[in-house]
Coordinates of C-alpha atoms and ligand atoms in Angstrom, one line a residue:
L292 CA -20.6 -13.5 10.1
S293 CA -20.5 -10.7 12.7
V294 CA -19.4 -7.2 12.4
C295 CA -16.3 -7.8 14.0
V296 CA -15.1 -10.7 11.7
A297 CA -15.3 -8.1 8.8
G298 CA -12.5 -6.1 10.2
R299 CA -10.2 -8.9 11.4
Y300 CA -7.1 -8.6 9.2
I301 CA -6.1 -11.7 7.6
P302 CA -2.5 -12.0 6.2
P303 CA -3.2 -13.5 2.9
H304 CA -1.2 -16.7 3.5
L305 CA -3.4 -17.5 6.6
R306 CA -6.8 -16.5 5.2
N307 CA -9.5 -19.1 4.8
K308 CA -8.5 -21.0 8.0
D309 CA -11.2 -22.6 10.5
V310 CA -13.3 -19.9 12.1
S311 CA -14.7 -21.8 14.8
K312 CA -12.2 -21.8 17.3
N313 CA -10.8 -18.0 17.4
G314 CA -13.3 -16.2 19.1
F315 CA -13.9 -13.0 17.3
Y316 CA -14.7 -10.9 20.2
S317 CA -11.0 -10.2 21.7
K318 CA -11.4 -9.4 25.6
S319 CA -8.7 -6.7 25.2
C320 CA -10.8 -4.9 22.4
G321 CA -13.0 -2.2 23.7
W322 CA -13.6 -1.1 20.2
N323 CA -15.3 -4.4 18.9
T324 CA -18.1 -2.4 16.9
A325 CA -18.9 0.7 15.0
K326 CA -21.4 1.3 17.8
D327 CA -18.7 1.0 20.4
A328 CA -17.0 3.6 18.8
Y329 CA -19.9 6.2 18.1
S330 CA -20.8 5.8 21.8
S331 CA -17.0 6.6 22.9
F332 CA -17.0 10.0 21.4
G333 CA -20.2 11.1 23.3
N334 CA -23.3 12.1 22.2
N335 CA -22.9 14.5 19.2
R336 CA -26.0 13.7 17.4
G337 CA -28.0 16.6 16.1
K338 CA -24.9 19.1 15.9
S339 CA -24.1 20.9 12.7
A340 CA -22.3 18.5 10.1
F341 CA -21.1 21.6 8.5
F342 CA -17.6 21.3 10.4
N343 CA -17.2 17.7 10.2
D344 CA -16.8 17.4 6.5
R345 CA -14.5 20.1 6.1
G346 CA -11.6 17.9 6.3
N347 CA -13.4 15.4 3.7
A348 CA -15.1 17.6 1.6
N349 CA -13.7 16.5 -1.8
R350 CA -15.5 13.0 -1.5
G351 CA -17.1 11.0 -4.0
R352 CA -13.8 11.2 -6.4
F353 CA -15.0 7.9 -7.9
E354 CA -18.9 8.3 -7.5
H355 CA -18.8 11.5 -9.4
G356 CA -16.2 10.6 -11.8
G357 CA -12.9 12.2 -12.2
F358 CA -10.6 13.8 -9.4
G359 CA -12.6 15.1 -6.6
G360 CA -10.5 18.6 -6.1
G361 CA -12.6 20.9 -4.8
G362 CA -16.2 19.3 -5.4
G363 CA -18.8 19.4 -2.6
G364 CA -18.5 21.1 0.7
G365 CA -18.7 24.9 -0.1
N366 CA -16.8 25.9 2.8
S367 CA -15.5 29.4 3.0
R368 CA -12.1 30.2 3.7
W369 CA -13.1 31.5 6.9
V370 CA -14.8 28.2 8.1
E371 CA -11.5 26.3 6.9
E372 CA -9.1 28.6 9.0
S373 CA -11.4 28.8 12.1
R374 CA -11.6 25.0 12.0
D375 CA -7.8 24.6 12.3
D376 CA -8.2 26.3 15.8
G377 CA -8.7 24.4 19.0
D378 CA -8.0 21.3 20.3
W379 CA -6.6 19.2 17.8
S380 CA -6.6 15.7 20.0
K381 CA -10.5 16.1 20.7
P382 CA -13.0 14.7 17.8
T383 CA -15.0 16.8 16.1
P384 CA -19.0 16.0 15.8
R385 CA -20.1 12.8 13.8
N386 CA -21.2 13.2 10.3
E387 CA -23.5 10.1 9.4
R388 CA -23.2 10.4 5.8
L389 CA -19.5 10.6 5.9
E390 CA -19.1 8.0 8.1
H391 CA -21.1 5.7 6.1
E392 CA -19.2 6.6 3.1
L393 CA -15.9 6.0 4.6
F394 CA -16.5 3.0 6.5
S395 CA -19.1 1.0 5.0
G396 CA -16.8 -0.9 2.3
S397 CA -14.6 -2.6 4.8
N398 CA -13.1 -6.1 4.1
T399 CA -14.4 -9.1 5.2
G400 CA -12.5 -11.9 6.4
I401 CA -12.2 -14.7 8.9
N402 CA -10.3 -15.3 12.2
F403 CA -7.3 -17.6 12.4
E404 CA -5.2 -19.2 15.2
K405 CA -1.7 -18.8 13.4
Y406 CA -2.1 -15.0 13.1
D407 CA 0.9 -14.6 15.2
D408 CA 3.1 -16.9 13.7
I409 CA 4.0 -14.4 10.8
P410 CA 8.0 -13.4 12.1
V411 CA 9.0 -9.9 12.4
E412 CA 12.3 -8.8 12.8
A413 CA 13.4 -5.7 14.3
T414 CA 17.0 -4.7 14.5
G415 CA 18.6 -1.4 15.5
Q416 CA 19.7 0.4 18.8
N417 CA 17.2 0.4 21.6
C418 CA 14.0 -1.0 19.6
P419 CA 10.7 -0.2 21.2
H420 CA 8.8 -3.1 22.4
H421 CA 6.1 -4.4 20.1
I422 CA 2.5 -4.0 21.0
E423 CA -0.1 -7.0 21.0
S424 CA -3.5 -5.0 20.6
F425 CA -4.1 -1.6 19.6
Q426 CA -4.8 -0.8 23.4
D427 CA -1.4 -1.3 24.3
V428 CA -0.5 2.1 23.0
D429 CA -2.1 5.2 23.4
M430 CA -3.3 6.8 20.2
G431 CA -5.7 9.2 21.5
E432 CA -9.6 9.3 21.1
I433 CA -9.9 10.1 17.5
V434 CA -7.6 7.6 16.2
M435 CA -9.0 4.6 18.7
G436 CA -12.6 5.8 17.1
N437 CA -11.4 5.2 13.4
I438 CA -9.8 2.0 14.2
A439 CA -13.1 0.7 15.6
L440 CA -15.1 2.2 13.0
S441 CA -12.8 0.5 10.2
R442 CA -13.6 -2.6 12.3
Y443 CA -9.7 -3.4 12.8
T444 CA -9.7 -5.7 15.8
R445 CA -6.1 -6.1 16.0
P446 CA -2.8 -5.0 14.6
T447 CA -1.2 -6.7 11.7
P448 CA 2.3 -8.0 12.2
V449 CA 4.1 -5.0 10.7
Q450 CA 1.6 -3.1 12.7
K451 CA 2.6 -4.3 16.2
Y452 CA 5.9 -3.2 15.5
A453 CA 5.7 -0.2 13.3
I454 CA 3.0 1.5 15.4
P455 CA 5.5 1.8 18.7
I456 CA 8.4 2.6 16.7
V457 CA 7.0 5.6 15.1
K458 CA 5.0 6.7 18.2
S459 CA 8.5 6.7 20.2
K460 CA 9.8 9.2 17.3
R461 CA 12.1 6.7 15.9
D462 CA 12.9 6.4 12.2
L463 CA 11.9 3.4 10.4
M464 CA 13.0 1.4 7.2
A465 CA 10.5 -1.5 7.0
C466 CA 10.3 -4.4 4.4
A467 CA 6.7 -4.9 4.1
Q468 CA 4.3 -5.4 1.3
T469 CA 0.7 -4.4 -0.1
G470 CA -1.5 -6.5 1.7
S471 CA 0.5 -6.4 5.0
G472 CA -1.3 -3.6 6.5
K473 CA 1.6 -1.1 6.0
T474 CA -0.5 1.8 5.1
A475 CA -2.3 2.1 8.6
A476 CA 1.3 1.0 10.3
F477 CA 2.4 4.7 9.5
L478 CA -0.6 6.5 9.1
L479 CA -1.9 5.6 12.6
P480 CA 0.9 6.6 14.7
I481 CA 1.6 9.8 12.8
L482 CA -1.9 10.9 12.6
S483 CA -2.1 10.0 16.5
Q484 CA 0.9 12.4 17.0
I485 CA -0.3 15.1 15.0
Y486 CA -3.7 14.8 16.8
A487 CA -1.7 14.9 20.0
D488 CA 0.5 17.8 19.0
G489 CA -1.7 19.9 17.2
P490 CA -0.3 21.9 14.1
G491 CA 2.2 24.0 15.6
E492 CA 3.9 26.4 13.2
A493 CA 2.4 25.2 10.0
L494 CA -0.7 26.7 11.0
N495 CA 0.7 30.1 11.5
A496 CA 2.8 29.7 8.4
A497 CA -0.3 29.0 6.3
K498 CA -2.2 31.7 7.9
E499 CA 0.6 34.3 7.3
N500 CA 0.7 33.1 3.8
G501 CA -2.9 33.5 3.3
K502 CA -3.0 37.2 4.3
F503 CA -0.7 38.0 1.3
G504 CA -3.3 36.4 -0.9
R505 CA -1.1 33.2 -1.4
R506 CA -2.6 30.0 -0.5
K507 CA 0.6 28.1 0.0
Q508 CA 0.1 25.0 2.2
Y509 CA 2.6 23.8 4.7
P510 CA 1.6 20.1 5.2
I511 CA 2.8 18.3 8.5
S512 CA 3.2 15.0 6.9
L513 CA 4.1 14.0 3.5
V514 CA 3.6 10.5 1.9
L515 CA 5.6 9.8 -1.3
A516 CA 4.2 7.1 -3.5
P517 CA 5.1 5.9 -7.0
T518 CA 1.8 5.6 -8.7
R519 CA -1.3 7.3 -8.9
E520 CA -3.1 4.3 -7.6
L521 CA -1.1 3.5 -4.6
A522 CA -1.2 7.6 -3.5
L523 CA -4.9 7.1 -4.0
Q524 CA -5.3 4.2 -1.9
I525 CA -3.2 5.8 0.9
Y526 CA -5.4 8.8 0.6
D527 CA -8.3 7.0 1.1
E528 CA -6.7 5.3 4.2
A529 CA -6.0 8.7 5.6
R530 CA -9.5 10.0 4.8
K531 CA -10.7 7.2 7.4
F532 CA -8.3 7.8 9.9
S533 CA -8.7 11.5 9.7
Y534 CA -12.2 11.3 10.0
R535 CA -13.7 13.7 12.9
S536 CA -10.5 15.4 13.1
R537 CA -8.9 18.8 12.0
V538 CA -6.4 17.2 9.6
R539 CA -7.3 17.4 6.0
P540 CA -5.7 15.0 4.1
C541 CA -4.9 15.8 0.1
V542 CA -3.5 13.8 -3.0
V543 CA -1.6 15.1 -5.9
Y544 CA -0.3 13.0 -8.8
G545 CA 0.6 13.4 -12.4
G546 CA -1.6 12.9 -15.4
A547 CA -4.6 14.5 -13.8
D548 CA -5.9 18.2 -14.0
I549 CA -3.6 20.3 -11.6
G550 CA -5.9 23.1 -11.7
Q551 CA -8.3 21.0 -9.9
Q552 CA -5.7 19.5 -7.3
I553 CA -4.4 23.2 -6.6
R554 CA -8.2 24.2 -5.9
D555 CA -8.4 21.2 -3.6
L556 CA -5.0 22.0 -1.7
E557 CA -6.0 25.4 -1.3
R558 CA -8.9 24.4 0.9
G559 CA -6.3 23.4 3.4
C560 CA -3.7 20.3 3.7
H561 CA -2.2 18.8 6.6
L562 CA -1.2 15.5 5.1
L563 CA -0.2 15.2 1.8
V564 CA -0.2 12.0 -0.3
A565 CA 1.9 12.7 -3.7
T566 CA 3.8 11.1 -6.5
P567 CA 7.1 12.7 -6.9
G568 CA 6.9 14.4 -10.1
R569 CA 3.7 16.1 -9.4
L570 CA 4.7 17.6 -5.9
V571 CA 8.1 18.9 -7.6
D572 CA 5.7 20.8 -9.6
M573 CA 3.6 22.2 -6.9
M574 CA 6.3 23.0 -5.0
E575 CA 8.0 25.0 -7.9
R576 CA 4.4 26.7 -8.3
G577 CA 4.6 27.9 -4.8
K578 CA 1.9 25.8 -3.6
I579 CA 3.6 23.3 -1.0
G580 CA 6.1 24.4 1.6
L581 CA 7.9 21.7 3.2
D582 CA 9.0 23.7 6.0
Y583 CA 7.2 22.2 8.6
C584 CA 6.8 18.7 7.6
N585 CA 7.8 16.6 10.6
Y586 CA 6.8 13.3 9.2
L587 CA 8.2 12.1 6.0
V588 CA 7.2 8.4 4.5
L589 CA 8.4 7.1 1.5
D590 CA 6.0 4.2 0.2
E591 CA 7.3 1.5 -2.1
A592 CA 10.6 3.0 -2.1
D593 CA 12.1 0.4 -4.5
R594 CA 9.6 1.3 -6.8
M595 CA 10.0 4.7 -6.9
L596 CA 13.7 4.2 -7.7
D597 CA 12.6 1.8 -10.5
M598 CA 10.8 4.4 -12.0
G599 CA 13.4 6.8 -12.1
F600 CA 12.2 9.1 -9.2
E601 CA 15.3 9.5 -7.3
P602 CA 16.2 13.0 -8.5
Q603 CA 13.0 14.4 -7.7
I604 CA 12.7 12.6 -4.4
R605 CA 16.1 14.1 -3.7
R606 CA 15.0 17.6 -4.6
I607 CA 11.9 17.0 -2.4
V608 CA 13.9 15.7 0.7
E609 CA 17.3 17.3 0.3
Q610 CA 17.1 20.4 -1.8
D611 CA 14.4 22.2 -0.5
T612 CA 12.8 23.5 3.1
M613 CA 12.2 20.3 4.5
P614 CA 13.5 19.8 8.0
H615 CA 16.5 17.8 8.1
K616 CA 16.8 14.1 8.8
G617 CA 17.0 13.8 12.8
I618 CA 14.7 16.8 13.1
R619 CA 11.7 15.3 11.2
Q620 CA 10.7 11.6 11.4
T621 CA 11.2 9.4 8.4
M622 CA 9.5 6.1 7.5
M623 CA 10.7 4.0 4.6
F624 CA 8.8 1.0 3.1
S625 CA 10.2 -1.1 0.5
A626 CA 9.3 -4.7 -0.6
T627 CA 13.2 -5.1 -1.4
F628 CA 16.1 -3.8 -0.4
P629 CA 18.6 -3.2 -3.2
K630 CA 21.8 -1.3 -2.2
E631 CA 20.4 2.0 -3.8
I632 CA 17.4 1.9 -1.2
Q633 CA 19.9 1.1 1.7
I634 CA 21.8 4.2 0.3
L635 CA 18.8 6.2 0.6
A636 CA 17.9 4.9 3.8
R637 CA 21.3 6.2 5.1
D638 CA 21.0 9.4 3.6
F639 CA 17.3 10.0 4.8
L640 CA 17.2 8.2 8.0
E641 CA 18.5 8.8 11.4
E642 CA 19.5 5.7 13.7
Y643 CA 16.4 3.7 12.1
I644 CA 14.7 0.5 13.1
F645 CA 15.0 -1.8 10.6
L646 CA 11.9 -3.9 10.1
A647 CA 11.8 -7.3 8.1
V648 CA 8.3 -8.6 7.9
G649 CA 8.0 -12.4 7.3
R650 CA 6.9 -12.9 4.0
V651 CA 3.2 -12.5 4.1
G652 CA 1.3 -14.6 1.8
S653 CA 2.0 -15.4 -1.3
T654 CA 3.2 -18.7 -1.4
S655 CA 0.5 -19.8 1.0
E656 CA -1.2 -23.2 0.8
N657 CA -4.5 -21.6 0.8
I658 CA -3.9 -20.2 -2.6
T659 CA -3.9 -23.1 -4.9
Q660 CA -1.4 -22.5 -7.8
K661 CA -1.9 -24.5 -11.2
V662 CA 0.7 -24.1 -13.9
V663 CA -0.5 -25.3 -17.2
W664 CA 1.5 -25.9 -20.5
V665 CA 0.0 -23.8 -23.0
E666 CA 1.6 -22.8 -26.3
E667 CA 1.3 -19.2 -27.3
S668 CA -1.1 -20.0 -30.1
D669 CA -3.5 -21.7 -27.8
K670 CA -3.7 -19.1 -24.8
R671 CA -6.6 -17.3 -25.9
S672 CA -9.0 -20.4 -26.2
F673 CA -7.4 -22.0 -23.1
L674 CA -8.4 -18.5 -21.3
L675 CA -12.1 -18.9 -22.6
D676 CA -12.3 -22.3 -21.0
L677 CA -10.9 -21.1 -17.7
L678 CA -13.3 -18.0 -17.9
S679 CA -16.5 -20.4 -18.6
A680 CA -15.4 -22.6 -15.6
T681 CA -15.2 -19.7 -13.3
G682 CA -18.5 -18.1 -11.6
K683 CA -19.9 -15.1 -13.6
D684 CA -19.4 -12.9 -10.5
S685 CA -16.0 -13.8 -9.3
L686 CA -13.5 -11.4 -10.2
T687 CA -10.6 -12.6 -12.2
L688 CA -7.2 -10.7 -13.0
V689 CA -5.4 -11.7 -16.1
F690 CA -1.5 -10.3 -16.2
V691 CA -0.2 -9.9 -19.6
E692 CA 3.1 -8.9 -20.7
T693 CA 2.9 -5.8 -22.5
K694 CA 0.4 -2.7 -23.0
K695 CA -0.5 -4.0 -26.7
G696 CA -1.0 -7.3 -25.3
A697 CA -3.5 -6.0 -22.8
D698 CA -5.7 -4.0 -25.1
A699 CA -5.5 -6.9 -27.6
L700 CA -6.8 -9.3 -24.8
E701 CA -9.3 -6.9 -23.7
D702 CA -10.8 -6.3 -27.2
F703 CA -10.7 -10.2 -27.8
L704 CA -12.4 -10.9 -24.6
Y705 CA -15.2 -8.3 -25.2
R706 CA -15.9 -9.8 -28.9
E707 CA -16.3 -12.9 -27.1
G708 CA -19.1 -11.4 -24.8
Y709 CA -17.2 -10.9 -21.6
A710 CA -17.6 -7.8 -19.5
C711 CA -13.8 -6.8 -19.1
T712 CA -11.5 -3.9 -18.8
S713 CA -8.2 -3.1 -18.5
I714 CA -5.3 -1.3 -17.1
H715 CA -2.0 -0.4 -18.4
G716 CA 0.6 2.5 -18.6
D717 CA -0.7 4.0 -21.3
R718 CA -4.2 4.6 -20.4
S719 CA -5.2 7.8 -19.0
Q720 CA -5.8 8.3 -15.2
R721 CA -9.4 8.7 -15.8
D722 CA -9.5 5.6 -17.8
R723 CA -7.5 3.6 -15.3
E724 CA -9.9 4.6 -12.1
E725 CA -12.7 4.0 -14.1
A726 CA -11.4 0.4 -14.9
L727 CA -10.6 -0.3 -11.4
N728 CA -13.9 0.8 -10.5
Q729 CA -15.8 -1.2 -12.9
F730 CA -13.7 -4.0 -11.9
R731 CA -14.1 -3.8 -8.1
S732 CA -17.7 -3.3 -8.2
G733 CA -18.2 -6.3 -10.2
K734 CA -19.5 -4.4 -13.3
C735 CA -16.5 -5.9 -15.1
P736 CA -15.5 -9.0 -13.5
I737 CA -12.4 -9.5 -15.7
L738 CA -9.5 -7.1 -15.5
V739 CA -6.6 -7.6 -17.9
A740 CA -3.4 -6.0 -16.5
T741 CA 0.3 -5.1 -16.9
A742 CA 2.1 -5.9 -14.1
V743 CA 3.4 -2.3 -13.9
A744 CA -0.5 -0.8 -13.7
A745 CA -1.1 -3.4 -11.1
R746 CA 1.5 -2.8 -8.7
G747 CA 0.7 -2.0 -5.2
L748 CA -2.9 -1.9 -5.8
D749 CA -4.9 -3.3 -3.0
I750 CA -7.4 -5.1 -5.4
S751 CA -9.5 -7.3 -3.2
N752 CA -11.9 -10.3 -3.6
V753 CA -10.1 -11.6 -6.7
K754 CA -10.9 -15.3 -7.1
H755 CA -8.6 -16.0 -9.8
V756 CA -5.3 -14.4 -11.0
I757 CA -4.5 -15.8 -14.3
N758 CA -0.9 -15.4 -15.5
F759 CA -1.5 -15.3 -19.3
D760 CA 2.2 -14.2 -19.7
L761 CA 4.2 -15.4 -16.9
P762 CA 6.5 -12.9 -15.5
S763 CA 10.5 -13.4 -15.7
D764 CA 11.1 -13.3 -12.1
I765 CA 9.5 -15.1 -9.3
E766 CA 9.3 -12.1 -7.1
E767 CA 6.6 -10.7 -9.7
Y768 CA 4.9 -14.1 -9.6
V769 CA 4.6 -13.9 -5.9
H770 CA 3.1 -10.4 -6.0
R771 CA 0.8 -11.5 -8.4
I772 CA -0.7 -14.5 -6.9
G773 CA -1.1 -12.8 -3.7
R774 CA -4.0 -11.0 -5.0
T775 CA -6.1 -13.7 -4.5
G776 CA -5.8 -14.3 -1.1
R777 CA -7.2 -11.1 0.5
V778 CA -10.3 -11.9 2.0
G779 CA -10.3 -15.1 3.5
N780 CA -11.5 -17.3 0.6
L781 CA -9.5 -19.9 -1.2
G782 CA -7.7 -18.2 -3.9
L783 CA -6.6 -19.8 -7.4
A784 CA -3.9 -18.9 -9.5
T785 CA -3.5 -20.3 -13.0
S786 CA -0.3 -19.8 -14.9
F787 CA 0.2 -20.5 -18.8
F788 CA 3.6 -21.8 -19.2
N789 CA 5.6 -22.5 -22.4
D790 CA 9.2 -22.4 -23.8
K791 CA 9.4 -19.0 -23.3
N792 CA 9.1 -19.2 -19.6
G793 CA 12.7 -21.2 -19.1
N794 CA 14.0 -18.7 -16.8
I795 CA 11.4 -18.9 -14.2
T796 CA 11.5 -22.8 -14.0
K797 CA 13.6 -23.5 -11.2
D798 CA 12.3 -20.7 -8.9
L799 CA 8.5 -21.4 -9.6
L800 CA 9.2 -25.1 -8.9
D801 CA 10.8 -24.1 -5.7
I802 CA 7.6 -21.9 -4.9
L803 CA 5.2 -24.7 -5.8
V804 CA 7.0 -27.1 -3.6
E805 CA 7.4 -24.8 -0.4
A806 CA 3.5 -24.2 -0.7
K807 CA 2.7 -27.8 -1.0
Q808 CA 1.3 -27.4 -4.6
E809 CA 0.7 -30.2 -7.3
V810 CA 4.0 -30.0 -9.2
P811 CA 3.4 -31.0 -12.9
S812 CA 6.0 -33.6 -13.6
W813 CA 7.0 -31.8 -16.9
L814 CA 7.9 -28.8 -15.0
E815 CA 10.2 -30.9 -12.5
S816 CA 12.1 -32.4 -15.5
L817 CA 12.5 -28.6 -17.3
A818 CA 13.7 -27.4 -13.7
Y819 CA 16.1 -30.4 -13.6
E820 CA 17.6 -29.7 -17.0
H821 CA 17.9 -26.1 -16.3
Q822 CA 19.6 -26.5 -13.3
H823 CA 22.3 -28.6 -14.9
K824 CA 22.6 -26.3 -17.6
S825 CA 23.4 -23.4 -15.3
S826 CA 25.8 -25.0 -13.3
N827 CA 26.8 -21.8 -11.5
R828 CA 23.3 -21.6 -10.0
G829 CA 22.1 -23.4 -7.0
R830 CA 18.8 -23.2 -5.3
S831 CA 17.6 -19.9 -5.2
K832 CA 18.6 -17.8 -2.1
R833 CA 15.5 -15.4 -2.6
F834 CA 13.3 -16.8 -0.4
S835 CA 15.8 -18.1 2.4
G836 CA 15.2 -17.1 6.2
G837 CA 11.6 -16.4 5.5
F838 CA 12.0 -12.6 5.3
G839 CA 12.0 -10.3 2.5
A840 CA 15.1 -8.8 3.3
R841 CA 17.8 -8.3 6.0
D842 CA 19.0 -5.2 7.8
Y843 CA 22.5 -4.8 5.7
R844 CA 23.7 -3.3 9.3
Q845 CA 23.7 -6.6 10.7
T846 CA 25.0 -8.5 7.8
A847 CA 28.0 -6.3 6.5
A848 CA 29.8 -4.8 9.3
G849 CA 32.1 -2.9 7.2
V850 CA 29.2 -0.9 5.2
N851 CA 29.1 2.0 7.6
A852 CA 32.8 2.4 8.2
G853 CA 32.7 3.1 4.4
G854 CA 31.8 -0.1 3.1
F855 CA 29.6 1.2 0.3
G856 CA 31.9 4.2 -0.2
G857 CA 29.2 7.1 -0.5
R858 CA 26.6 7.6 -3.4
G859 CA 29.3 6.4 -5.8
G860 CA 29.0 2.8 -4.7
R861 CA 25.6 2.9 -6.3
N862 CA 26.7 2.3 -9.6
Q863 CA 28.9 -0.9 -8.7
A864 CA 25.5 -2.5 -7.0
G865 CA 24.1 -3.6 -10.4
H866 CA 20.4 -2.9 -9.6
G867 CA 18.6 -5.8 -11.3
G868 CA 20.7 -8.3 -9.5
T869 CA 19.6 -7.5 -6.3
R870 CA 16.0 -7.2 -7.0
G871 CA 14.9 -10.3 -5.6
F872 CA 13.7 -11.1 -1.9
G873 CA 16.8 -11.1 0.2
G874 CA 18.2 -8.6 -2.0
G875 CA 18.6 -6.4 1.4
E876 CA 21.7 -8.4 2.0
D877 CA 24.7 -6.6 1.3
P878 CA 26.7 -8.3 -1.4
V879 CA 30.1 -7.4 -0.1
Ligands
LIG990 P1 -2.1 -2.4 2.9 O1 -1.0 -3.4 3.3 O2 -1.9 -1.1 4.0 O3 -2.6 -2.0 1.5 O4 -3.5 -3.1 3.6 C1 -4.1 -4.1 3.1 C2 -6.0 -4.1 3.5 O5 -6.0 -4.5 5.0 C3 -6.5 -2.7 3.3 O6 -7.6 -2.9 2.7 C4 -6.4 -2.2 4.9 O7 -7.8 -1.6 5.1 C5 -6.6 -3.8 5.9 N1 -6.0 -3.6 6.9 C6 -5.0 -2.8 7.4 N2 -4.8 -3.3 8.8 C7 -5.8 -4.0 9.1 C8 -6.0 -4.4 10.6 N3 -5.4 -4.4 11.5 N4 -7.5 -5.3 10.5 C9 -8.0 -5.4 9.5 N5 -7.7 -4.9 8.1 C10 -6.5 -4.2 8.1

């Protein structure tokens, strides 16, 4: 396959379709190959690479183990500050080593015809028109070059809508999941704006502060994410798109050495990716000031609330020095829209556009879903059978219910001679990163994970997802099996089902039917029995309409006129009840 194919984004549910008809080389795309990107920057070969690496000096986080706060580089403060000066819209010289490090690992994929069929619904006043290609909007030389280096040949559905919305300085609330390309959907337009506008006041503030020996940083953009893993993933994307720019991205998260993170921040921070708790800590230590933060992103907002981060988020956004809504630009991403999220949106966003991106993925026909009846006591031996039938090098992700269960199963597989590893909430940050690396690299092609630990991770290349323990809600099931369809190959998902999984029966049946999968007859009978037991429950509404959620402003006219009665209304919402897809529909 050609280089260009490698960058073609394939929504999971459309991957593995016929390649031949599609023409990889889009005519409108002037950035088809990495080579084009290089040449468009002019010939900078031979120039000092010293400056180039400045924004990215803390590289090799995984390669060298541990968080790479401060390693490498050796840049003096003078170099850093002098580098902030100058025209931010112009690319800095190339650095081939860094370029290779950042861009060599892009996804592979196959083009497909039905790319554009994924429905996207944008609601809100004066919604900017969506784009069809990256060339339809002027994002500047640096961003366009990095898009080409990343080998993204065309925008994903969420990008087509979100990029022009953010570029036209509108706030955004988007229902999109990991795998949809949502990270680039906000990073590209934000960075493009920062490159165009330059650092402004933030630069002077940092310099002034530096004169007094304090090294407080004033990021221009802040991205809040629920977990360390997601934060790191966003940071890695930010490194790509800030290549050859004066923007230095940083990441801070809990569970890792704060001293190292502080040292890394002190080398300059224009775009900060953070988990809420650690950021509050950094703010209280006087290391971060949000006075000039013009762009705020809340990624996986529902997850952050589920994890209890609301007080920290409000502390960061409302009770410190961050510019008010309407002055800053705010983007919120969430897979679901329970009432709590809607309230947060109302409090943080100004006249926002609501984007509902059609369900990407998970119930697709090209993921083969198998449900097998396996008693608890037979699960391990059944798993061994499955593993021996799977190719040695294919990555297999095994989901279990509990942390204890994850440890026990990892031990068991290890004793059976399988190279496996695990991630769950009790494992240290270092262990988790290590485990993920070993899995991704194929050193340990079996990863045992709890749902919480795996949430939001862009683990690609997974051939087989095994639900050793099925989740109790279908949304989680959909998330899990979506891990297989990420690289254009046929995915396989096998779920062990027994008496304990009664509560998911009906939804599981619906999903299998919808995705035209084989339905075991026992599952049909069970679902039938179940439905008749719980008479008040018809067909699940979760998946109605094909969207993850809807703009509540459209469905509940009364809401803005006091329909949810201020923050107090939150308690009445009943969080759990609206967690499913379609949870955005206001119950009133
Ligand atoms: P995300 O939903 O942000 O986690 O992105 C999922 C994966 O898709 C990441 O590995 C991205 O690098 C990749 N990706 C995002 N946008 C594009 C695009 N336009 N073309 C190709 N790959 C993309």
